[in-house]
């Protein structure tokens, strides 16, 4: 019986802490460094200002795909952990970006002049860990780029 009560309390505690994650906001960002990786990739460091009303958590990894009109356009990832403390703070997020295999670099150059953000959607997977050791995953599927950018207050 004790075990069931513990599981219920732990589940409720986890649910409450996870629901607060939706309140986390990126309030500002700036590209800090950019490094080319061949013709189709970039390593980018992004300085983020994050308002975190939830408790501290660590983003263990972030990976995802950017789609243009439903077809893979590029992939991105953050493969080193980033700890986000409670409150407002600045963080440096190292990202790796590359074009999908089906996209040529020349197609990318043509896109710059006629970019329409309505055509882009994002799939992403965040792996998160709390200091207590509890781990979780947050999946985003086919989120319009405009909607995703609305979470960033500038």
PDB file of C-alpha atoms in Angstrom, residues 29-126:
ATOM      1  CA  UNK A  29      18.456  35.371 -28.087  1.00  0.00           C
ATOM      2  CA  UNK A  30      21.536  36.332 -30.050  1.00  0.00           C
ATOM      3  CA  UNK A  31      23.882  34.335 -32.230  1.00  0.00           C
ATOM      4  CA  UNK A  32      27.235  34.332 -30.496  1.00  0.00           C
ATOM      5  CA  UNK A  33      29.453  32.349 -32.900  1.00  0.00           C
ATOM      6  CA  UNK A  34      29.027  30.616 -36.254  1.00  0.00           C
ATOM      7  CA  UNK A  35      31.405  28.035 -37.693  1.00  0.00           C
ATOM      8  CA  UNK A  36      31.044  26.334 -41.085  1.00  0.00           C
ATOM      9  CA  UNK A  37      31.088  22.559 -41.238  1.00  0.00           C
ATOM     10  CA  UNK A  38      31.562  21.747 -44.904  1.00  0.00           C
ATOM     11  CA  UNK A  39      29.064  23.084 -47.438  1.00  0.00           C
ATOM     12  CA  UNK A  40      25.903  21.937 -45.682  1.00  0.00           C
ATOM     13  CA  UNK A  41      26.447  22.389 -41.962  1.00  0.00           C
ATOM     14  CA  UNK A  42      26.988  24.948 -39.230  1.00  0.00           C
ATOM     15  CA  UNK A  43      27.995  24.948 -35.597  1.00  0.00           C
ATOM     16  CA  UNK A  44      26.244  27.838 -33.912  1.00  0.00           C
ATOM     17  CA  UNK A  45      26.438  29.125 -30.351  1.00  0.00           C
ATOM     18  CA  UNK A  46      23.273  30.936 -29.339  1.00  0.00           C
ATOM     19  CA  UNK A  47      23.129  33.131 -26.252  1.00  0.00           C
ATOM     20  CA  UNK A  48      19.682  32.676 -24.681  1.00  0.00           C
ATOM     21  CA  UNK A  49      17.959  34.646 -21.960  1.00  0.00           C
ATOM     22  CA  UNK A  50      15.535  32.244 -20.288  1.00  0.00           C
ATOM     23  CA  UNK A  51      12.754  33.004 -17.797  1.00  0.00           C
ATOM     24  CA  UNK A  52      12.179  29.778 -15.854  1.00  0.00           C
ATOM     25  CA  UNK A  53       9.406  29.921 -13.222  1.00  0.00           C
ATOM     26  CA  UNK A  54       9.712  26.129 -12.837  1.00  0.00           C
ATOM     27  CA  UNK A  55      12.457  24.439 -10.889  1.00  0.00           C
ATOM     28  CA  UNK A  56      15.934  23.790 -12.232  1.00  0.00           C
ATOM     29  CA  UNK A  57      16.281  21.238 -15.008  1.00  0.00           C
ATOM     30  CA  UNK A  58      18.910  20.082 -17.489  1.00  0.00           C
ATOM     31  CA  UNK A  59      18.317  19.701 -21.204  1.00  0.00           C
ATOM     32  CA  UNK A  60      20.335  16.554 -21.874  1.00  0.00           C
ATOM     33  CA  UNK A  61      19.847  16.746 -25.623  1.00  0.00           C
ATOM     34  CA  UNK A  62      17.758  18.380 -28.294  1.00  0.00           C
ATOM     35  CA  UNK A  63      17.308  17.002 -31.777  1.00  0.00           C
ATOM     36  CA  UNK A  64      14.887  17.753 -34.529  1.00  0.00           C
ATOM     37  CA  UNK A  65      13.962  18.330 -38.120  1.00  0.00           C
ATOM     38  CA  UNK A  66      12.861  21.439 -39.976  1.00  0.00           C
ATOM     39  CA  UNK A  67      10.388  20.702 -42.762  1.00  0.00           C
ATOM     40  CA  UNK A  68       9.471  22.862 -45.732  1.00  0.00           C
ATOM     41  CA  UNK A  69       6.057  22.055 -47.189  1.00  0.00           C
ATOM     42  CA  UNK A  70       6.097  18.694 -45.389  1.00  0.00           C
ATOM     43  CA  UNK A  71       9.507  17.577 -46.716  1.00  0.00           C
ATOM     44  CA  UNK A  72      12.697  17.407 -44.650  1.00  0.00           C
ATOM     45  CA  UNK A  73      14.716  20.581 -45.127  1.00  0.00           C
ATOM     46  CA  UNK A  74      17.280  20.486 -42.332  1.00  0.00           C
ATOM     47  CA  UNK A  75      18.235  18.825 -39.065  1.00  0.00           C
ATOM     48  CA  UNK A  76      19.470  20.344 -35.834  1.00  0.00           C
ATOM     49  CA  UNK A  77      20.741  19.157 -32.511  1.00  0.00           C
ATOM     50  CA  UNK A  78      22.295  20.096 -29.207  1.00  0.00           C
ATOM     51  CA  UNK A  79      24.317  17.222 -27.867  1.00  0.00           C
ATOM     52  CA  UNK A  80      25.922  18.708 -24.775  1.00  0.00           C
ATOM     53  CA  UNK A  81      23.833  19.208 -21.616  1.00  0.00           C
ATOM     54  CA  UNK A  82      22.534  22.657 -20.717  1.00  0.00           C
ATOM     55  CA  UNK A  83      21.337  23.306 -17.147  1.00  0.00           C
ATOM     56  CA  UNK A  84      18.564  25.903 -16.835  1.00  0.00           C
ATOM     57  CA  UNK A  85      18.309  27.258 -13.303  1.00  0.00           C
ATOM     58  CA  UNK A  86      15.127  28.567 -11.714  1.00  0.00           C
ATOM     59  CA  UNK A  87      14.566  32.265 -12.357  1.00  0.00           C
ATOM     60  CA  UNK A  88      15.914  34.384 -15.202  1.00  0.00           C
ATOM     61  CA  UNK A  89      19.383  33.731 -16.579  1.00  0.00           C
ATOM     62  CA  UNK A  90      21.595  33.728 -19.652  1.00  0.00           C
ATOM     63  CA  UNK A  91      22.884  30.529 -21.243  1.00  0.00           C
ATOM     64  CA  UNK A  92      25.060  29.582 -24.191  1.00  0.00           C
ATOM     65  CA  UNK A  93      23.479  26.806 -26.287  1.00  0.00           C
ATOM     66  CA  UNK A  94      25.781  25.008 -28.749  1.00  0.00           C
ATOM     67  CA  UNK A  95      23.737  23.882 -31.768  1.00  0.00           C
ATOM     68  CA  UNK A  96      24.632  21.877 -34.843  1.00  0.00           C
ATOM     69  CA  UNK A  97      22.626  22.579 -37.995  1.00  0.00           C
ATOM     70  CA  UNK A  98      22.766  20.868 -41.366  1.00  0.00           C
ATOM     71  CA  UNK A  99      20.713  20.597 -44.527  1.00  0.00           C
ATOM     72  CA  UNK A 100      18.785  17.405 -45.136  1.00  0.00           C
ATOM     73  CA  UNK A 101      20.377  15.061 -47.670  1.00  0.00           C
ATOM     74  CA  UNK A 102      17.640  15.842 -50.195  1.00  0.00           C
ATOM     75  CA  UNK A 103      18.422  19.598 -50.156  1.00  0.00           C
ATOM     76  CA  UNK A 104      21.311  21.045 -52.138  1.00  0.00           C
ATOM     77  CA  UNK A 105      23.266  24.094 -50.941  1.00  0.00           C
ATOM     78  CA  UNK A 106      22.234  25.887 -54.154  1.00  0.00           C
ATOM     79  CA  UNK A 107      18.561  25.359 -53.292  1.00  0.00           C
ATOM     80  CA  UNK A 108      19.275  27.018 -49.959  1.00  0.00           C
ATOM     81  CA  UNK A 109      20.728  30.086 -51.702  1.00  0.00           C
ATOM     82  CA  UNK A 110      17.585  30.413 -53.835  1.00  0.00           C
ATOM     83  CA  UNK A 111      15.414  30.203 -50.735  1.00  0.00           C
ATOM     84  CA  UNK A 112      16.976  33.227 -49.055  1.00  0.00           C
ATOM     85  CA  UNK A 113      15.327  35.686 -51.451  1.00  0.00           C
ATOM     86  CA  UNK A 114      11.872  34.096 -51.277  1.00  0.00           C
ATOM     87  CA  UNK A 115      11.651  32.728 -47.738  1.00  0.00           C
ATOM     88  CA  UNK A 116       8.091  32.286 -46.468  1.00  0.00           C
ATOM     89  CA  UNK A 117       7.995  31.125 -42.850  1.00  0.00           C
ATOM     90  CA  UNK A 118       4.442  29.767 -43.318  1.00  0.00           C
ATOM     91  CA  UNK A 119       5.905  26.834 -45.262  1.00  0.00           C
ATOM     92  CA  UNK A 120       8.139  25.660 -42.399  1.00  0.00           C
ATOM     93  CA  UNK A 121       7.305  23.330 -39.518  1.00  0.00           C
ATOM     94  CA  UNK A 122       9.499  21.846 -36.789  1.00  0.00           C
ATOM     95  CA  UNK A 123       9.685  18.429 -35.143  1.00  0.00           C
ATOM     96  CA  UNK A 124      11.818  18.348 -31.989  1.00  0.00           C
ATOM     97  CA  UNK A 125      12.668  16.015 -29.136  1.00  0.00           C
ATOM     98  CA  UNK A 126      13.977  17.397 -25.843  1.00  0.00           C
TER      99      UNK A 126
END
